[in-house]
GROMACS .gro file of N, CA and C in nm:
model
  444
    1MET      N    1   0.085  -0.118   0.000
    1MET     CA    2   0.000   0.000   0.000
    1MET      C    3   0.089   0.123   0.000
    2ALA      N    4   0.057   0.216  -0.085
    2ALA     CA    5   0.135   0.338  -0.096
    2ALA      C    6   0.098   0.435   0.015
    3ALA      N    7   0.197   0.507   0.062
    3ALA     CA    8   0.174   0.606   0.168
    3ALA      C    9   0.192   0.745   0.109
    4LEU      N   10   0.115   0.841   0.159
    4LEU     CA   11   0.126   0.979   0.115
    4LEU      C   12   0.185   1.062   0.228
    5ALA      N   13   0.275   1.154   0.192
    5ALA     CA   14   0.334   1.243   0.291
    5ALA      C   15   0.331   1.384   0.234
    6ARG      N   16   0.303   1.480   0.319
    6ARG     CA   17   0.300   1.619   0.276
    6ARG      C   18   0.431   1.685   0.316
    7ILE      N   19   0.505   1.732   0.215
    7ILE     CA   20   0.633   1.798   0.239
    7ILE      C   21   0.634   1.926   0.158
    8GLY      N   22   0.650   2.038   0.227
    8GLY     CA   23   0.658   2.167   0.159
    8GLY      C   24   0.535   2.198   0.075
    9GLY      N   25   0.418   2.159   0.121
    9GLY     CA   26   0.296   2.189   0.049
    9GLY      C   27   0.266   2.093  -0.065
   10ARG      N   28   0.351   1.991  -0.085
   10ARG     CA   29   0.328   1.892  -0.190
   10ARG      C   30   0.309   1.755  -0.129
   11TYR      N   31   0.232   1.676  -0.195
   11TYR     CA   32   0.211   1.539  -0.150
   11TYR      C   33   0.305   1.447  -0.228
   12LEU      N   34   0.379   1.368  -0.156
   12LEU     CA   35   0.470   1.272  -0.217
   12LEU      C   36   0.417   1.132  -0.193
   13LYS      N   37   0.424   1.050  -0.293
   13LYS     CA   38   0.374   0.914  -0.284
   13LYS      C   39   0.492   0.818  -0.273
   14SER      N   40   0.492   0.735  -0.172
   14SER     CA   41   0.593   0.632  -0.156
   14SER      C   42   0.549   0.512  -0.238
   15VAL      N   43   0.636   0.466  -0.327
   15VAL     CA   44   0.595   0.359  -0.418
   15VAL      C   45   0.660   0.225  -0.388
   16GLY      N   46   0.751   0.217  -0.296
   16GLY     CA   47   0.811   0.088  -0.269
   16GLY      C   48   0.924   0.097  -0.169
   17VAL      N   49   0.978  -0.019  -0.138
   17VAL     CA   50   1.087  -0.033  -0.044
   17VAL      C   51   1.199  -0.110  -0.113
   18ILE      N   52   1.323  -0.070  -0.090
   18ILE     CA   53   1.435  -0.141  -0.149
   18ILE      C   54   1.453  -0.274  -0.079
   19ASN      N   55   1.467  -0.379  -0.157
   19ASN     CA   56   1.484  -0.513  -0.104
   19ASN      C   57   1.624  -0.527  -0.044
   20THR      N   58   1.633  -0.572   0.079
   20THR     CA   59   1.764  -0.587   0.144
   20THR      C   60   1.840  -0.708   0.091
   21THR      N   61   1.773  -0.801   0.028
   21THR     CA   62   1.841  -0.913  -0.037
   21THR      C   63   1.845  -0.884  -0.187
   22ALA      N   64   1.898  -0.768  -0.220
   22ALA     CA   65   1.892  -0.717  -0.357
   22ALA      C   66   1.991  -0.786  -0.450
   23SER      N   67   1.981  -0.749  -0.574
   23SER     CA   68   2.066  -0.806  -0.678
   23SER      C   69   2.211  -0.764  -0.659
   24SER      N   70   2.299  -0.832  -0.730
   24SER     CA   71   2.441  -0.802  -0.721
   24SER      C   72   2.471  -0.661  -0.770
   25CYS      N   73   2.397  -0.614  -0.867
   25CYS     CA   74   2.417  -0.479  -0.919
   25CYS      C   75   2.389  -0.376  -0.809
   26TYR      N   76   2.282  -0.396  -0.735
   26TYR     CA   77   2.249  -0.305  -0.626
   26TYR      C   78   2.356  -0.310  -0.518
   27LEU      N   79   2.403  -0.430  -0.483
   27LEU     CA   80   2.505  -0.444  -0.380
   27LEU      C   81   2.631  -0.367  -0.418
   28THR      N   82   2.672  -0.378  -0.542
   28THR     CA   83   2.792  -0.309  -0.588
   28THR      C   84   2.776  -0.159  -0.577
   29GLN      N   85   2.664  -0.106  -0.623
   29GLN     CA   86   2.641   0.038  -0.619
   29GLN      C   87   2.630   0.088  -0.476
   30ARG      N   88   2.565   0.013  -0.391
   30ARG     CA   89   2.540   0.055  -0.253
   30ARG      C   90   2.667   0.056  -0.170
   31ARG      N   91   2.751  -0.044  -0.188
   31ARG     CA   92   2.869  -0.057  -0.102
   31ARG      C   93   2.991   0.014  -0.157
   32GLY      N   94   2.996   0.039  -0.286
   32GLY     CA   95   3.102   0.118  -0.344
   32GLY      C   96   3.229   0.041  -0.373
   33VAL      N   97   3.339   0.117  -0.387
   33VAL     CA   98   3.464   0.059  -0.431
   33VAL      C   99   3.536  -0.020  -0.323
   34ALA      N  100   3.495  -0.013  -0.199
   34ALA     CA  101   3.561  -0.089  -0.092
   34ALA      C  102   3.542  -0.238  -0.110
   35THR      N  103   3.446  -0.278  -0.192
   35THR     CA  104   3.423  -0.420  -0.216
   35THR      C  105   3.479  -0.466  -0.350
   36LYS      N  106   3.533  -0.372  -0.428
   36LYS     CA  107   3.584  -0.406  -0.561
   36LYS      C  108   3.736  -0.403  -0.559
   37LEU      N  109   3.796  -0.512  -0.605
   37LEU     CA  110   3.941  -0.525  -0.604
   37LEU      C  111   3.997  -0.523  -0.746
   38PHE      N  112   4.111  -0.458  -0.763
   38PHE     CA  113   4.187  -0.464  -0.887
   38PHE      C  114   4.281  -0.583  -0.877
   39VAL      N  115   4.290  -0.662  -0.982
   39VAL     CA  116   4.380  -0.777  -0.984
   39VAL      C  117   4.470  -0.763  -1.106
   40GLY      N  118   4.599  -0.740  -1.085
   40GLY     CA  119   4.694  -0.722  -1.194
   40GLY      C  120   4.791  -0.838  -1.203
   41GLY      N  121   4.856  -0.850  -1.319
   41GLY     CA  122   4.954  -0.956  -1.340
   41GLY      C  123   4.891  -1.089  -1.377
   42LEU      N  124   4.768  -1.087  -1.426
   42LEU     CA  125   4.699  -1.212  -1.460
   42LEU      C  126   4.761  -1.278  -1.582
   43SER      N  127   4.759  -1.409  -1.583
   43SER     CA  128   4.800  -1.485  -1.700
   43SER      C  129   4.699  -1.459  -1.811
   44PHE      N  130   4.746  -1.464  -1.935
   44PHE     CA  131   4.656  -1.446  -2.048
   44PHE      C  132   4.558  -1.563  -2.060
   45TYR      N  133   4.586  -1.671  -1.988
   45TYR     CA  134   4.500  -1.789  -1.992
   45TYR      C  135   4.397  -1.792  -1.879
   46THR      N  136   4.404  -1.696  -1.789
   46THR     CA  137   4.306  -1.690  -1.680
   46THR      C  138   4.171  -1.646  -1.737
   47THR      N  139   4.067  -1.719  -1.701
   47THR     CA  140   3.931  -1.686  -1.746
   47THR      C  141   3.855  -1.617  -1.633
   48GLU      N  142   3.744  -1.555  -1.668
   48GLU     CA  143   3.661  -1.492  -1.565
   48GLU      C  144   3.608  -1.597  -1.469
   49GLN      N  145   3.573  -1.714  -1.521
   49GLN     CA  146   3.524  -1.822  -1.435
   49GLN      C  147   3.634  -1.869  -1.340
   50GLY      N  148   3.757  -1.881  -1.390
   50GLY     CA  149   3.869  -1.920  -1.305
   50GLY      C  150   3.899  -1.817  -1.197
   51LEU      N  151   3.889  -1.690  -1.233
   51LEU     CA  152   3.909  -1.582  -1.137
   51LEU      C  153   3.802  -1.587  -1.029
   52LEU      N  154   3.678  -1.607  -1.071
   52LEU     CA  155   3.566  -1.615  -0.977
   52LEU      C  156   3.585  -1.733  -0.881
   53GLU      N  157   3.622  -1.848  -0.934
   53GLU     CA  158   3.640  -1.967  -0.849
   53GLU      C  159   3.754  -1.948  -0.750
   54ALA      N  160   3.865  -1.889  -0.793
   54ALA     CA  161   3.978  -1.869  -0.703
   54ALA      C  162   3.943  -1.774  -0.589
   55PHE      N  163   3.881  -1.661  -0.621
   55PHE     CA  164   3.851  -1.560  -0.519
   55PHE      C  165   3.730  -1.597  -0.434
   56SER      N  166   3.650  -1.693  -0.478
   56SER     CA  167   3.535  -1.738  -0.399
   56SER      C  168   3.576  -1.804  -0.268
   57GLN      N  169   3.702  -1.842  -0.258
   57GLN     CA  170   3.752  -1.900  -0.133
   57GLN      C  171   3.744  -1.800  -0.018
   58CYS      N  172   3.741  -1.672  -0.052
   58CYS     CA  173   3.743  -1.567   0.051
   58CYS      C  174   3.605  -1.511   0.083
   59GLY      N  175   3.503  -1.551   0.009
   59GLY     CA  176   3.369  -1.500   0.036
   59GLY      C  177   3.285  -1.496  -0.090
   60GLN      N  178   3.169  -1.433  -0.079
   60GLN     CA  179   3.075  -1.427  -0.191
   60GLN      C  180   3.121  -1.328  -0.296
   61VAL      N  181   3.154  -1.380  -0.414
   61VAL     CA  182   3.195  -1.295  -0.526
   61VAL      C  183   3.070  -1.255  -0.604
   62VAL      N  184   3.053  -1.126  -0.622
   62VAL     CA  185   2.939  -1.072  -0.696
   62VAL      C  186   2.970  -1.073  -0.845
   63GLU      N  187   3.094  -1.036  -0.880
   63GLU     CA  188   3.133  -1.028  -1.021
   63GLU      C  189   3.283  -1.046  -1.034
   64ALA      N  190   3.324  -1.116  -1.139
   64ALA     CA  191   3.465  -1.127  -1.176
   64ALA      C  192   3.475  -1.084  -1.321
   65GLN      N  193   3.565  -0.991  -1.349
   65GLN     CA  194   3.576  -0.936  -1.484
   65GLN      C  195   3.722  -0.929  -1.524
   66ILE      N  196   3.754  -0.976  -1.644
   66ILE     CA  197   3.887  -0.962  -1.701
   66ILE      C  198   3.877  -0.861  -1.814
   67VAL      N  199   3.965  -0.762  -1.814
   67VAL     CA  200   3.962  -0.657  -1.916
   67VAL      C  201   4.030  -0.710  -2.042
   68MET      N  202   3.958  -0.698  -2.154
   68MET     CA  203   4.005  -0.751  -2.282
   68MET      C  204   4.045  -0.637  -2.376
   69ASP      N  205   4.144  -0.665  -2.459
   69ASP     CA  206   4.185  -0.571  -2.563
   69ASP      C  207   4.081  -0.575  -2.676
   70ARG      N  208   4.035  -0.459  -2.718
   70ARG     CA  209   3.929  -0.453  -2.819
   70ARG      C  210   3.975  -0.504  -2.955
   71VAL      N  211   4.101  -0.481  -2.988
   71VAL     CA  212   4.151  -0.519  -3.120
   71VAL      C  213   4.183  -0.668  -3.128
   72SER      N  214   4.264  -0.716  -3.033
   72SER     CA  215   4.309  -0.855  -3.039
   72SER      C  216   4.214  -0.951  -2.968
   73ASP      N  217   4.122  -0.898  -2.888
   73ASP     CA  218   4.028  -0.979  -2.810
   73ASP      C  219   4.100  -1.073  -2.712
   74ARG      N  220   4.218  -1.029  -2.666
   74ARG     CA  221   4.294  -1.104  -2.566
   74ARG      C  222   4.293  -1.026  -2.435
   75SER      N  223   4.320  -1.098  -2.328
   75SER     CA  224   4.325  -1.036  -2.196
   75SER      C  225   4.436  -0.931  -2.192
   76LYS      N  226   4.410  -0.821  -2.121
   76LYS     CA  227   4.512  -0.719  -2.100
   76LYS      C  228   4.598  -0.753  -1.978
   77GLY      N  229   4.566  -0.863  -1.910
   77GLY     CA  230   4.646  -0.905  -1.796
   77GLY      C  231   4.600  -0.848  -1.663
   78PHE      N  232   4.483  -0.788  -1.660
   78PHE     CA  233   4.429  -0.740  -1.533
   78PHE      C  234   4.277  -0.750  -1.536
   79GLY      N  235   4.219  -0.740  -1.417
   79GLY     CA  236   4.074  -0.749  -1.406
   79GLY      C  237   4.027  -0.698  -1.272
   80PHE      N  238   3.901  -0.726  -1.242
   80PHE     CA  239   3.838  -0.678  -1.120
   80PHE      C  240   3.753  -0.789  -1.060
   81VAL      N  241   3.753  -0.795  -0.927
   81VAL     CA  242   3.667  -0.889  -0.855
   81VAL      C  243   3.588  -0.808  -0.754
   82THR      N  244   3.457  -0.822  -0.756
   82THR     CA  245   3.369  -0.749  -0.664
   82THR      C  246   3.308  -0.846  -0.565
   83PHE      N  247   3.318  -0.813  -0.438
   83PHE     CA  248   3.265  -0.897  -0.331
   83PHE      C  249   3.137  -0.838  -0.275
   84ALA      N  250   3.060  -0.922  -0.207
   84ALA     CA  251   2.935  -0.879  -0.146
   84ALA      C  252   2.959  -0.799  -0.019
   85SER      N  253   3.076  -0.816   0.044
   85SER     CA  254   3.102  -0.742   0.169
   85SER      C  255   3.244  -0.689   0.172
   86ASP      N  256   3.263  -0.584   0.250
   86ASP     CA  257   3.395  -0.524   0.269
   86ASP      C  258   3.491  -0.624   0.333
   87ASP      N  259   3.442  -0.702   0.429
   87ASP     CA  260   3.526  -0.799   0.499
   87ASP      C  261   3.580  -0.905   0.404
   88ASP      N  262   3.494  -0.955   0.314
   88ASP     CA  263   3.538  -1.055   0.216
   88ASP      C  264   3.644  -0.997   0.124
   89ALA      N  265   3.626  -0.872   0.081
   89ALA     CA  266   3.723  -0.807  -0.007
   89ALA      C  267   3.857  -0.789   0.065
   90ARG      N  268   3.853  -0.747   0.190
   90ARG     CA  269   3.975  -0.728   0.269
   90ARG      C  270   4.048  -0.861   0.286
   91LYS      N  271   3.972  -0.968   0.313
   91LYS     CA  272   4.031  -1.101   0.329
   91LYS      C  273   4.100  -1.146   0.199
   92ALA      N  274   4.035  -1.123   0.086
   92ALA     CA  275   4.092  -1.162  -0.044
   92ALA      C  276   4.218  -1.081  -0.074
   93LEU      N  277   4.216  -0.953  -0.041
   93LEU     CA  278   4.333  -0.869  -0.063
   93LEU      C  279   4.452  -0.922   0.015
   94MET      N  280   4.431  -0.956   0.141
   94MET     CA  281   4.538  -1.007   0.226
   94MET      C  282   4.586  -1.145   0.180
   95GLU      N  283   4.494  -1.228   0.134
   95GLU     CA  284   4.529  -1.365   0.098
   95GLU      C  285   4.592  -1.377  -0.040
   96PHE      N  286   4.548  -1.298  -0.137
   96PHE     CA  287   4.592  -1.318  -0.275
   96PHE      C  288   4.703  -1.224  -0.321
   97ASN      N  289   4.721  -1.109  -0.259
   97ASN     CA  290   4.824  -1.016  -0.306
   97ASN      C  291   4.962  -1.080  -0.296
   98GLY      N  292   5.033  -1.085  -0.410
   98GLY     CA  293   5.167  -1.143  -0.414
   98GLY      C  294   5.170  -1.294  -0.430
   99GLN      N  295   5.055  -1.356  -0.443
   99GLN     CA  296   5.047  -1.501  -0.460
   99GLN      C  297   5.041  -1.537  -0.608
  100GLN      N  298   5.059  -1.666  -0.637
  100GLN     CA  299   5.053  -1.712  -0.776
  100GLN      C  300   4.913  -1.759  -0.813
  101LEU      N  301   4.873  -1.725  -0.935
  101LEU     CA  302   4.749  -1.774  -0.992
  101LEU      C  303   4.779  -1.808  -1.138
  102ASN      N  304   4.759  -1.933  -1.173
  102ASN     CA  305   4.789  -1.982  -1.308
  102ASN      C  306   4.933  -1.953  -1.349
  103GLY      N  307   5.026  -1.973  -1.255
  103GLY     CA  308   5.168  -1.958  -1.285
  103GLY      C  309   5.221  -1.816  -1.286
  104ARG      N  310   5.140  -1.717  -1.252
  104ARG     CA  311   5.185  -1.578  -1.249
  104ARG      C  312   5.160  -1.518  -1.112
  105VAL      N  313   5.253  -1.435  -1.066
  105VAL     CA  314   5.234  -1.364  -0.940
  105VAL      C  315   5.136  -1.250  -0.967
  106ILE      N  316   5.029  -1.246  -0.888
  106ILE     CA  317   4.927  -1.142  -0.908
  106ILE      C  318   4.938  -1.036  -0.800
  107PHE      N  319   4.891  -0.918  -0.833
  107PHE     CA  320   4.892  -0.805  -0.741
  107PHE      C  321   4.748  -0.760  -0.722
  108VAL      N  322   4.707  -0.751  -0.597
  108VAL     CA  323   4.568  -0.719  -0.564
  108VAL      C  324   4.566  -0.590  -0.481
  109ASP      N  325   4.475  -0.501  -0.516
  109ASP     CA  326   4.458  -0.376  -0.443
  109ASP      C  327   4.312  -0.333  -0.458
  110TYR      N  328   4.271  -0.239  -0.374
  110TYR     CA  329   4.136  -0.186  -0.389
  110TYR      C  330   4.127  -0.111  -0.522
  111ALA      N  331   4.017  -0.129  -0.591
  111ALA     CA  332   3.996  -0.059  -0.718
  111ALA      C  333   3.976   0.089  -0.692
  112LYS      N  334   4.024   0.169  -0.783
  112LYS     CA  335   4.007   0.314  -0.774
  112LYS      C  336   3.880   0.352  -0.851
  113ALA      N  337   3.816   0.458  -0.810
  113ALA     CA  338   3.697   0.505  -0.881
  113ALA      C  339   3.738   0.548  -1.021
  114LYS      N  340   3.654   0.518  -1.117
  114LYS     CA  341   3.683   0.551  -1.256
  114LYS      C  342   3.684   0.702  -1.272
  115GLN      N  343   3.791   0.754  -1.334
  115GLN     CA  344   3.801   0.897  -1.358
  115GLN      C  345   3.725   0.932  -1.485
  116THR      N  346   3.656   1.042  -1.481
  116THR     CA  347   3.587   1.087  -1.602
  116THR      C  348   3.656   1.212  -1.653
  117PHE      N  349   3.674   1.216  -1.780
  117PHE     CA  350   3.736   1.331  -1.844
  117PHE      C  351   3.634   1.393  -1.937
  118GLY      N  352   3.633   1.523  -1.943
  118GLY     CA  353   3.548   1.586  -2.042
  118GLY      C  354   3.466   1.699  -1.985
  119GLY      N  355   3.402   1.769  -2.076
  119GLY     CA  356   3.309   1.875  -2.041
  119GLY      C  357   3.368   1.980  -1.951
  120GLY      N  358   3.293   2.082  -1.926
  120GLY     CA  359   3.331   2.183  -1.829
  120GLY      C  360   3.407   2.300  -1.886
  121GLY      N  361   3.485   2.278  -1.990
  121GLY     CA  362   3.557   2.388  -2.053
  121GLY      C  363   3.668   2.446  -1.967
  122GLY      N  364   3.710   2.376  -1.861
  122GLY     CA  365   3.811   2.432  -1.773
  122GLY      C  366   3.952   2.392  -1.808
  123GLY      N  367   3.969   2.307  -1.908
  123GLY     CA  368   4.102   2.259  -1.941
  123GLY      C  369   4.167   2.338  -2.052
  124VAL      N  370   4.277   2.285  -2.100
  124VAL     CA  371   4.350   2.346  -2.210
  124VAL      C  372   4.274   2.316  -2.339
  125PRO      N  373   4.253   2.415  -2.425
  125PRO     CA  374   4.182   2.387  -2.550
  125PRO      C  375   4.264   2.296  -2.639
  126VAL      N  376   4.195   2.212  -2.713
  126VAL     CA  377   4.261   2.118  -2.802
  126VAL      C  378   4.265   2.179  -2.941
  127ALA      N  379   4.385   2.193  -2.998
  127ALA     CA  380   4.399   2.248  -3.132
  127ALA      C  381   4.374   2.138  -3.234
  128ARG      N  382   4.295   2.167  -3.332
  128ARG     CA  383   4.264   2.071  -3.438
  128ARG      C  384   4.315   2.124  -3.572
  129GLY      N  385   4.429   2.190  -3.572
  129GLY     CA  386   4.483   2.247  -3.695
  129GLY      C  387   4.444   2.393  -3.710
  130PRO      N  388   4.494   2.454  -3.816
  130PRO     CA  389   4.464   2.596  -3.837
  130PRO      C  390   4.318   2.616  -3.874
  131PRO      N  391   4.264   2.735  -3.845
  131PRO     CA  392   4.125   2.759  -3.883
  131PRO      C  393   4.110   2.763  -4.034
  132LYS      N  394   3.995   2.720  -4.081
  132LYS     CA  395   3.966   2.723  -4.224
  132LYS      C  396   3.935   2.867  -4.263
  133PRO      N  397   3.952   2.900  -4.390
  133PRO     CA  398   3.920   3.037  -4.434
  133PRO      C  399   3.777   3.074  -4.397
  134GLY      N  400   3.760   3.190  -4.338
  134GLY     CA  401   3.628   3.237  -4.298
  134GLY      C  402   3.592   3.200  -4.155
  135GLU      N  403   3.669   3.109  -4.092
  135GLU     CA  404   3.642   3.071  -3.952
  135GLU      C  405   3.723   3.160  -3.860
  136VAL      N  406   3.675   3.174  -3.740
  136VAL     CA  407   3.746   3.251  -3.638
  136VAL      C  408   3.809   3.151  -3.543
  137ALA      N  409   3.938   3.170  -3.513
  137ALA     CA  410   4.007   3.080  -3.421
  137ALA      C  411   3.948   3.093  -3.282
  138ALA      N  412   3.938   2.982  -3.212
  138ALA     CA  413   3.886   2.982  -3.075
  138ALA      C  414   3.986   3.051  -2.983
  139THR      N  415   3.935   3.122  -2.886
  139THR     CA  416   4.022   3.186  -2.788
  139THR      C  417   4.027   3.101  -2.663
  140THR      N  418   4.131   3.122  -2.583
  140THR     CA  419   4.144   3.046  -2.460
  140THR      C  420   4.060   3.103  -2.348
  141THR      N  421   4.006   3.222  -2.369
  141THR     CA  422   3.916   3.280  -2.270
  141THR      C  423   3.775   3.271  -2.322
  142HIS      N  424   3.679   3.294  -2.238
  142HIS     CA  425   3.540   3.284  -2.275
  142HIS      C  426   3.482   3.422  -2.309
  143GLU      N  427   3.556   3.496  -2.391
  143GLU     CA  428   3.511   3.629  -2.431
  143GLU      C  429   3.421   3.616  -2.553
  144THR      N  430   3.331   3.710  -2.566
  144THR     CA  431   3.246   3.715  -2.684
  144THR      C  432   3.321   3.790  -2.793
  145LEU      N  433   3.324   3.732  -2.912
  145LEU     CA  434   3.392   3.797  -3.022
  145LEU      C  435   3.297   3.896  -3.089
  146ASN      N  436   3.347   4.017  -3.113
  146ASN     CA  437   3.267   4.118  -3.182
  146ASN      C  438   3.295   4.109  -3.330
  147MET      N  439   3.195   4.070  -3.406
  147MET     CA  440   3.209   4.055  -3.551
  147MET      C  441   3.129   4.166  -3.619
  148ASP      N  442   3.192   4.282  -3.644
  148ASP     CA  443   3.122   4.395  -3.708
  148ASP      C  444   3.144   4.394  -3.855
   0.00000   0.00000   0.00000
């Protein structure tokens, strides 16, 4: 049953409750990067299933991902393992960092948040060659050009 609440002169309708036994996608978003580990130094023969099985010794693995090269479709030698809890991730970090997996010494660390580049106009302008005849070159400041 939906509940109505009056806030600031408006009525808001509550439409549901988040399930505490939610999907793996929800767990990852809710808990953040503390449950996601970077795994480097992987053998090119390590599969996502093999990575999942190895790290499952430390707890519930939500996702195991190996990063592939787009051109060659081969492993880049690193990947990510996401756990359901911070404690499981910490245990895996302590247990697997510096150990061998498929004949290679692997390096495990907490994953860093993905950096986004772009937008905002606060960086250095990118030159794309000289201006074409009739075009005005872009300025590094945000001034309005007077074209009389």
